[in-house]
Amino acid sequence: GAVVSQHPSRVICKSGTSVKIECRSLDFQATTMFWYRQFPKQSLMLMATSNEGSKATYEQGVEKDKFLINHASLTLSTLTVTSAHPEDSSFYICSARGPDRGREDTQYFGPGTRLTVL
Amino acid sequence: KNQVEQSPQSLIILEGKNCTLQCNYTVSPFSNLRWYKQDTGRGPVSLTIMTFSENTKSNGRYTATLDADTKQSSLHITASQLSDSASYICVVSATAGTALIFGKGTTLSVSS
């Protein structure tokens, strides 16, 4: 149980275009989802916390107008990278706060999306 | 400042050998510590989770230890396999429901 999926797994786009990444909790409801970015040989860096039905909370230094997050349902959060540039190329990973009682800080991670901006 | 430091940064071992990865943290107040395995190009997968009162936890060939007094944890891998090649990430939670603090990971390469 507690499976999180992401789509697409890999995307290549031209500079200036927008890319949407989906994160789904497949077998549980997730009121809170998280979006991370990971550069090669670096740790995961939290970008934003997505709460169902409300605005996302962005970490310091993350542009909310560039990285649009929508958490419209209890099983789906989307991250849209607007006007993507080569420096946005990275591995984007989402996670969902799990249903485990007493383990409210448990996060289940998706498989990640590799974004390459040409 | 809450930090998680892992060592070594990378490690190469022969198939069948054992190895131990280290994690030191300066996170307060401490809630729990997790070890994750991240294969290249994949999301992290949880191996173990330990709270303040737990000092050892096993998951198959993986055994994690925790010393809450010295704020150190280790992950011991027994009889390594080629499929153990991955990045192992130590993650500490300050208090339940707050953001996770990630170490940079140890990259393990198991060769035949």
PDB file of C-alpha atoms in Angstrom:
ATOM      1  CA  GLY A   1       0.000   0.000   0.000  1.00  0.00           C
ATOM      2  CA  ALA A   2       0.816   3.737   0.000  1.00  0.00           C
ATOM      3  CA  VAL A   3       1.940   3.969  -3.606  1.00  0.00           C
ATOM      4  CA  VAL A   4       2.683   7.293  -5.271  1.00  0.00           C
ATOM      5  CA  SER A   5       3.001   7.652  -9.019  1.00  0.00           C
ATOM      6  CA  GLN A   6       4.325  10.448 -11.203  1.00  0.00           C
ATOM      7  CA  HIS A   7       3.720  11.241 -14.825  1.00  0.00           C
ATOM      8  CA  PRO A   8       5.591  11.653 -17.030  1.00  0.00           C
ATOM      9  CA  SER A   9       8.731   9.867 -15.932  1.00  0.00           C
ATOM     10  CA  ARG A  10      10.814  11.776 -18.419  1.00  0.00           C
ATOM     11  CA  VAL A  11      10.174  14.921 -20.455  1.00  0.00           C
ATOM     12  CA  ILE A  12      12.243  16.954 -22.864  1.00  0.00           C
ATOM     13  CA  CYS A  13      11.017  20.384 -23.854  1.00  0.00           C
ATOM     14  CA  LYS A  14      12.172  23.513 -25.590  1.00  0.00           C
ATOM     15  CA  SER A  15      13.171  26.592 -23.665  1.00  0.00           C
ATOM     16  CA  GLY A  16      10.202  28.880 -23.045  1.00  0.00           C
ATOM     17  CA  THR A  17       7.554  26.186 -22.958  1.00  0.00           C
ATOM     18  CA  SER A  18       5.598  25.005 -19.928  1.00  0.00           C
ATOM     19  CA  VAL A  19       5.637  21.483 -18.542  1.00  0.00           C
ATOM     20  CA  LYS A  20       3.127  19.859 -16.218  1.00  0.00           C
ATOM     21  CA  ILE A  21       4.057  17.009 -13.906  1.00  0.00           C
ATOM     22  CA  GLU A  22       1.392  14.956 -12.154  1.00  0.00           C
ATOM     23  CA  CYS A  23       1.697  13.283  -8.769  1.00  0.00           C
ATOM     24  CA  ARG A  24      -0.942  10.779  -7.689  1.00  0.00           C
ATOM     25  CA  SER A  25      -1.508   8.799  -4.531  1.00  0.00           C
ATOM     26  CA  LEU A  26      -2.869   5.543  -5.881  1.00  0.00           C
ATOM     27  CA  ASP A  27      -4.297   3.759  -2.883  1.00  0.00           C
ATOM     28  CA  PHE A  28      -4.744   6.418  -0.240  1.00  0.00           C
ATOM     29  CA  GLN A  29      -5.898   9.982   0.142  1.00  0.00           C
ATOM     30  CA  ALA A  30      -3.234  12.583   0.692  1.00  0.00           C
ATOM     31  CA  THR A  31      -4.228  15.963   2.027  1.00  0.00           C
ATOM     32  CA  THR A  32      -0.607  17.030   1.880  1.00  0.00           C
ATOM     33  CA  MET A  33       1.872  16.452  -0.890  1.00  0.00           C
ATOM     34  CA  PHE A  34       5.398  17.733  -1.301  1.00  0.00           C
ATOM     35  CA  TRP A  35       7.477  18.676  -4.321  1.00  0.00           C
ATOM     36  CA  TYR A  36      11.237  18.245  -4.314  1.00  0.00           C
ATOM     37  CA  ARG A  37      13.994  18.985  -6.787  1.00  0.00           C
ATOM     38  CA  GLN A  38      17.196  17.007  -6.936  1.00  0.00           C
ATOM     39  CA  PHE A  39      20.325  17.953  -8.854  1.00  0.00           C
ATOM     40  CA  PRO A  40      22.968  15.331  -9.708  1.00  0.00           C
ATOM     41  CA  LYS A  41      24.777  13.975  -6.669  1.00  0.00           C
ATOM     42  CA  GLN A  42      22.792  16.312  -4.418  1.00  0.00           C
ATOM     43  CA  SER A  43      20.147  15.647  -1.833  1.00  0.00           C
ATOM     44  CA  LEU A  44      16.467  16.312  -2.288  1.00  0.00           C
ATOM     45  CA  MET A  45      15.540  19.949  -1.813  1.00  0.00           C
ATOM     46  CA  LEU A  46      12.012  20.772  -0.760  1.00  0.00           C
ATOM     47  CA  MET A  47      10.380  23.228  -3.140  1.00  0.00           C
ATOM     48  CA  ALA A  48       6.872  23.477  -1.783  1.00  0.00           C
ATOM     49  CA  THR A  49       4.192  21.872   0.328  1.00  0.00           C
ATOM     50  CA  SER A  50       0.895  21.314  -1.402  1.00  0.00           C
ATOM     51  CA  ASN A  51      -2.319  21.142   0.606  1.00  0.00           C
ATOM     52  CA  GLU A  52      -5.560  19.965  -0.926  1.00  0.00           C
ATOM     53  CA  GLY A  53      -7.943  22.831  -1.503  1.00  0.00           C
ATOM     54  CA  SER A  54      -5.581  25.604  -0.507  1.00  0.00           C
ATOM     55  CA  LYS A  55      -2.555  27.447  -1.807  1.00  0.00           C
ATOM     56  CA  ALA A  56       0.809  25.787  -1.735  1.00  0.00           C
ATOM     57  CA  THR A  57       3.502  26.893   0.676  1.00  0.00           C
ATOM     58  CA  TYR A  58       6.780  27.596  -1.084  1.00  0.00           C
ATOM     59  CA  GLU A  59      10.248  27.340   0.380  1.00  0.00           C
ATOM     60  CA  GLN A  60      12.459  30.380   0.428  1.00  0.00           C
ATOM     61  CA  GLY A  61      13.993  31.072  -2.956  1.00  0.00           C
ATOM     62  CA  VAL A  62      11.421  29.116  -4.959  1.00  0.00           C
ATOM     63  CA  GLU A  63       9.447  31.280  -7.382  1.00  0.00           C
ATOM     64  CA  LYS A  64       5.754  30.539  -6.971  1.00  0.00           C
ATOM     65  CA  ASP A  65       4.897  32.117 -10.319  1.00  0.00           C
ATOM     66  CA  LYS A  66       7.358  29.872 -12.081  1.00  0.00           C
ATOM     67  CA  PHE A  67       6.501  26.644 -10.305  1.00  0.00           C
ATOM     68  CA  LEU A  68       2.716  26.496 -10.194  1.00  0.00           C
ATOM     69  CA  ILE A  69       1.252  23.904  -7.868  1.00  0.00           C
ATOM     70  CA  ASN A  70      -2.332  22.739  -7.875  1.00  0.00           C
ATOM     71  CA  HIS A  71      -3.724  20.188  -5.425  1.00  0.00           C
ATOM     72  CA  ALA A  72      -7.296  19.967  -6.608  1.00  0.00           C
ATOM     73  CA  SER A  73      -8.152  16.559  -5.189  1.00  0.00           C
ATOM     74  CA  LEU A  74      -7.073  14.259  -2.380  1.00  0.00           C
ATOM     75  CA  THR A  75      -5.155  12.054  -4.806  1.00  0.00           C
ATOM     76  CA  LEU A  76      -3.647  14.482  -7.298  1.00  0.00           C
ATOM     77  CA  SER A  77      -1.182  17.333  -7.173  1.00  0.00           C
ATOM     78  CA  THR A  78       0.366  18.934 -10.237  1.00  0.00           C
ATOM     79  CA  LEU A  79       3.531  20.964 -10.685  1.00  0.00           C
ATOM     80  CA  THR A  80       3.746  23.190 -13.744  1.00  0.00           C
ATOM     81  CA  VAL A  81       7.117  24.593 -14.680  1.00  0.00           C
ATOM     82  CA  THR A  82       6.276  27.724 -16.631  1.00  0.00           C
ATOM     83  CA  SER A  83       8.546  29.232 -19.275  1.00  0.00           C
ATOM     84  CA  ALA A  84      11.125  26.553 -18.619  1.00  0.00           C
ATOM     85  CA  HIS A  85      14.807  27.307 -19.112  1.00  0.00           C
ATOM     86  CA  PRO A  86      17.819  25.001 -19.230  1.00  0.00           C
ATOM     87  CA  GLU A  87      18.632  25.749 -15.590  1.00  0.00           C
ATOM     88  CA  ASP A  88      15.280  24.214 -14.658  1.00  0.00           C
ATOM     89  CA  SER A  89      16.527  20.865 -15.904  1.00  0.00           C
ATOM     90  CA  SER A  90      16.473  18.592 -12.900  1.00  0.00           C
ATOM     91  CA  PHE A  91      14.909  15.541 -11.296  1.00  0.00           C
ATOM     92  CA  TYR A  92      11.565  16.441  -9.739  1.00  0.00           C
ATOM     93  CA  ILE A  93      10.184  14.153  -7.052  1.00  0.00           C
ATOM     94  CA  CYS A  94       6.851  14.361  -5.306  1.00  0.00           C
ATOM     95  CA  SER A  95       5.813  12.739  -2.082  1.00  0.00           C
ATOM     96  CA  ALA A  96       2.560  12.314  -0.226  1.00  0.00           C
ATOM     97  CA  ARG A  97       1.993  12.335   3.486  1.00  0.00           C
ATOM     98  CA  GLY A  98       0.939   8.826   4.312  1.00  0.00           C
ATOM     99  CA  PRO A  99      -2.180   7.500   5.967  1.00  0.00           C
ATOM    100  CA  ASP A 100      -0.235   5.921   8.821  1.00  0.00           C
ATOM    101  CA  ARG A 101      -1.804   6.793  12.158  1.00  0.00           C
ATOM    102  CA  GLY A 102       0.852   7.980  14.573  1.00  0.00           C
ATOM    103  CA  ARG A 103       3.292   8.461  11.700  1.00  0.00           C
ATOM    104  CA  GLU A 104       1.915  11.691  10.334  1.00  0.00           C
ATOM    105  CA  ASP A 105       5.337  12.742   9.090  1.00  0.00           C
ATOM    106  CA  THR A 106       5.782   9.664   6.923  1.00  0.00           C
ATOM    107  CA  GLN A 107       6.163  10.593   3.289  1.00  0.00           C
ATOM    108  CA  TYR A 108       5.838   8.188   0.396  1.00  0.00           C
ATOM    109  CA  PHE A 109       7.847   9.212  -2.615  1.00  0.00           C
ATOM    110  CA  GLY A 110       7.000   9.013  -6.268  1.00  0.00           C
ATOM    111  CA  PRO A 111       9.464   7.621  -8.816  1.00  0.00           C
ATOM    112  CA  GLY A 112      10.484  11.072 -10.021  1.00  0.00           C
ATOM    113  CA  THR A 113      10.325  12.998 -13.298  1.00  0.00           C
ATOM    114  CA  ARG A 114      13.454  13.833 -15.262  1.00  0.00           C
ATOM    115  CA  LEU A 115      13.016  17.238 -16.919  1.00  0.00           C
ATOM    116  CA  THR A 116      15.426  18.307 -19.620  1.00  0.00           C
ATOM    117  CA  VAL A 117      15.025  21.777 -21.101  1.00  0.00           C
ATOM    118  CA  LEU A 118      16.846  22.338 -24.371  1.00  0.00           C
TER     119      LEU A 118
ATOM    120  CA  LYS B   1      20.836  24.777  12.550  1.00  0.00           C
ATOM    121  CA  ASN B   2      19.251  21.407  11.790  1.00  0.00           C
ATOM    122  CA  GLN B   3      21.659  19.367   9.694  1.00  0.00           C
ATOM    123  CA  VAL B   4      22.243  15.802   8.645  1.00  0.00           C
ATOM    124  CA  GLU B   5      25.749  14.727   7.639  1.00  0.00           C
ATOM    125  CA  GLN B   6      26.510  11.415   5.984  1.00  0.00           C
ATOM    126  CA  SER B   7      29.763   9.578   5.421  1.00  0.00           C
ATOM    127  CA  PRO B   8      31.383   8.376   3.359  1.00  0.00           C
ATOM    128  CA  GLN B   9      30.205  10.310   0.333  1.00  0.00           C
ATOM    129  CA  SER B  10      30.771   7.261  -1.842  1.00  0.00           C
ATOM    130  CA  LEU B  11      31.838   3.675  -1.326  1.00  0.00           C
ATOM    131  CA  ILE B  12      32.848   0.792  -3.574  1.00  0.00           C
ATOM    132  CA  ILE B  13      32.726  -2.774  -2.280  1.00  0.00           C
ATOM    133  CA  LEU B  14      32.863  -6.272  -3.705  1.00  0.00           C
ATOM    134  CA  GLU B  15      29.738  -8.347  -3.965  1.00  0.00           C
ATOM    135  CA  GLY B  16      29.217 -10.411  -0.838  1.00  0.00           C
ATOM    136  CA  LYS B  17      31.040  -8.024   1.470  1.00  0.00           C
ATOM    137  CA  ASN B  18      29.481  -6.076   4.324  1.00  0.00           C
ATOM    138  CA  CYS B  19      29.555  -2.316   4.732  1.00  0.00           C
ATOM    139  CA  THR B  20      28.431   0.363   7.174  1.00  0.00           C
ATOM    140  CA  LEU B  21      27.220   3.835   6.332  1.00  0.00           C
ATOM    141  CA  GLN B  22      27.218   6.652   8.869  1.00  0.00           C
ATOM    142  CA  CYS B  23      24.834   9.478   9.647  1.00  0.00           C
ATOM    143  CA  ASN B  24      25.335  12.280  12.174  1.00  0.00           C
ATOM    144  CA  TYR B  25      22.626  14.793  12.859  1.00  0.00           C
ATOM    145  CA  THR B  26      22.094  18.002  14.750  1.00  0.00           C
ATOM    146  CA  VAL B  27      18.312  18.097  14.719  1.00  0.00           C
ATOM    147  CA  SER B  28      16.311  19.189  17.696  1.00  0.00           C
ATOM    148  CA  PRO B  29      13.808  18.289  18.933  1.00  0.00           C
ATOM    149  CA  PHE B  30      14.269  14.858  17.420  1.00  0.00           C
ATOM    150  CA  SER B  31      11.263  12.849  16.275  1.00  0.00           C
ATOM    151  CA  ASN B  32      12.556  10.015  14.116  1.00  0.00           C
ATOM    152  CA  LEU B  33      15.260   8.959  11.700  1.00  0.00           C
ATOM    153  CA  ARG B  34      14.793   7.126   8.437  1.00  0.00           C
ATOM    154  CA  TRP B  35      17.099   5.470   5.989  1.00  0.00           C
ATOM    155  CA  TYR B  36      16.050   5.502   2.360  1.00  0.00           C
ATOM    156  CA  LYS B  37      17.456   3.722  -0.674  1.00  0.00           C
ATOM    157  CA  GLN B  38      17.355   5.667  -3.925  1.00  0.00           C
ATOM    158  CA  ASP B  39      18.166   3.891  -7.144  1.00  0.00           C
ATOM    159  CA  THR B  40      19.474   6.057  -9.970  1.00  0.00           C
ATOM    160  CA  GLY B  41      16.613   7.919 -11.623  1.00  0.00           C
ATOM    161  CA  ARG B  42      14.068   6.724  -9.092  1.00  0.00           C
ATOM    162  CA  GLY B  43      12.399   8.102  -5.995  1.00  0.00           C
ATOM    163  CA  PRO B  44      13.578   7.157  -2.491  1.00  0.00           C
ATOM    164  CA  VAL B  45      12.216   4.006  -0.901  1.00  0.00           C
ATOM    165  CA  SER B  46      12.060   3.660   2.873  1.00  0.00           C
ATOM    166  CA  LEU B  47      14.253   0.999   4.478  1.00  0.00           C
ATOM    167  CA  THR B  48      13.905   1.666   8.195  1.00  0.00           C
ATOM    168  CA  ILE B  49      12.453   4.173  10.617  1.00  0.00           C
ATOM    169  CA  MET B  50      13.517   4.624  14.228  1.00  0.00           C
ATOM    170  CA  THR B  51      12.186   6.806  16.997  1.00  0.00           C
ATOM    171  CA  PHE B  52      14.044   8.102  20.031  1.00  0.00           C
ATOM    172  CA  SER B  53      13.498   4.939  22.050  1.00  0.00           C
ATOM    173  CA  GLU B  54      14.604   2.510  19.344  1.00  0.00           C
ATOM    174  CA  ASN B  55      18.280   1.769  18.886  1.00  0.00           C
ATOM    175  CA  THR B  56      18.179  -0.898  16.213  1.00  0.00           C
ATOM    176  CA  LYS B  57      15.886  -1.863  13.363  1.00  0.00           C
ATOM    177  CA  SER B  58      16.348  -4.510  10.707  1.00  0.00           C
ATOM    178  CA  ASN B  59      14.891  -4.958   7.253  1.00  0.00           C
ATOM    179  CA  GLY B  60      16.308  -8.077   5.656  1.00  0.00           C
ATOM    180  CA  ARG B  61      20.019  -7.536   5.052  1.00  0.00           C
ATOM    181  CA  TYR B  62      19.758  -3.926   6.212  1.00  0.00           C
ATOM    182  CA  THR B  63      20.250  -3.104   9.898  1.00  0.00           C
ATOM    183  CA  ALA B  64      20.038   0.454  11.172  1.00  0.00           C
ATOM    184  CA  THR B  65      21.239   1.613  14.573  1.00  0.00           C
ATOM    185  CA  LEU B  66      20.523   4.804  16.426  1.00  0.00           C
ATOM    186  CA  ASP B  67      22.328   6.432  19.338  1.00  0.00           C
ATOM    187  CA  ALA B  68      20.133   9.349  20.339  1.00  0.00           C
ATOM    188  CA  ASP B  69      22.657  10.520  22.932  1.00  0.00           C
ATOM    189  CA  THR B  70      25.467  11.002  20.439  1.00  0.00           C
ATOM    190  CA  LYS B  71      23.035  11.761  17.601  1.00  0.00           C
ATOM    191  CA  GLN B  72      24.515   9.131  15.354  1.00  0.00           C
ATOM    192  CA  SER B  73      23.009   6.449  13.182  1.00  0.00           C
ATOM    193  CA  SER B  74      24.467   3.751  11.002  1.00  0.00           C
ATOM    194  CA  LEU B  75      23.154   1.503   8.269  1.00  0.00           C
ATOM    195  CA  HIS B  76      24.822  -1.876   7.991  1.00  0.00           C
ATOM    196  CA  ILE B  77      24.410  -3.898   4.830  1.00  0.00           C
ATOM    197  CA  THR B  78      25.206  -7.583   5.071  1.00  0.00           C
ATOM    198  CA  ALA B  79      26.308  -9.819   2.205  1.00  0.00           C
ATOM    199  CA  SER B  80      25.992  -7.071  -0.369  1.00  0.00           C
ATOM    200  CA  GLN B  81      24.433  -7.729  -3.761  1.00  0.00           C
ATOM    201  CA  LEU B  82      24.805  -5.932  -7.067  1.00  0.00           C
ATOM    202  CA  SER B  83      21.272  -4.608  -6.623  1.00  0.00           C
ATOM    203  CA  ASP B  84      22.377  -2.785  -3.485  1.00  0.00           C
ATOM    204  CA  SER B  85      24.158  -0.269  -5.701  1.00  0.00           C
ATOM    205  CA  ALA B  86      22.264   2.944  -4.995  1.00  0.00           C
ATOM    206  CA  SER B  87      22.308   6.122  -2.970  1.00  0.00           C
ATOM    207  CA  TYR B  88      21.427   5.706   0.711  1.00  0.00           C
ATOM    208  CA  ILE B  89      19.892   8.745   2.306  1.00  0.00           C
ATOM    209  CA  CYS B  90      19.540   9.484   6.011  1.00  0.00           C
ATOM    210  CA  VAL B  91      16.486  11.621   6.783  1.00  0.00           C
ATOM    211  CA  VAL B  92      15.633  13.133  10.157  1.00  0.00           C
ATOM    212  CA  SER B  93      12.302  14.551  11.255  1.00  0.00           C
ATOM    213  CA  ALA B  94      12.460  17.336  13.837  1.00  0.00           C
ATOM    214  CA  THR B  95       8.945  16.935  15.172  1.00  0.00           C
ATOM    215  CA  ALA B  96       5.987  15.019  13.830  1.00  0.00           C
ATOM    216  CA  GLY B  97       4.407  16.788  10.906  1.00  0.00           C
ATOM    217  CA  THR B  98       7.317  19.089  10.109  1.00  0.00           C
ATOM    218  CA  ALA B  99       9.602  19.082   7.117  1.00  0.00           C
ATOM    219  CA  LEU B 100      12.128  16.301   6.707  1.00  0.00           C
ATOM    220  CA  ILE B 101      15.850  17.088   6.841  1.00  0.00           C
ATOM    221  CA  PHE B 102      17.799  15.149   4.243  1.00  0.00           C
ATOM    222  CA  GLY B 103      21.418  14.111   4.228  1.00  0.00           C
ATOM    223  CA  LYS B 104      23.282  14.248   0.921  1.00  0.00           C
ATOM    224  CA  GLY B 105      23.453  10.504   0.754  1.00  0.00           C
ATOM    225  CA  THR B 106      26.139   7.878   0.379  1.00  0.00           C
ATOM    226  CA  THR B 107      26.565   6.412  -3.079  1.00  0.00           C
ATOM    227  CA  LEU B 108      27.263   2.700  -2.812  1.00  0.00           C
ATOM    228  CA  SER B 109      28.639   0.735  -5.732  1.00  0.00           C
ATOM    229  CA  VAL B 110      28.750  -3.035  -5.453  1.00  0.00           C
ATOM    230  CA  SER B 111      30.962  -4.720  -8.021  1.00  0.00           C
ATOM    231  CA  SER B 112      31.337  -8.365  -8.970  1.00  0.00           C
TER     232      SER B 112
END
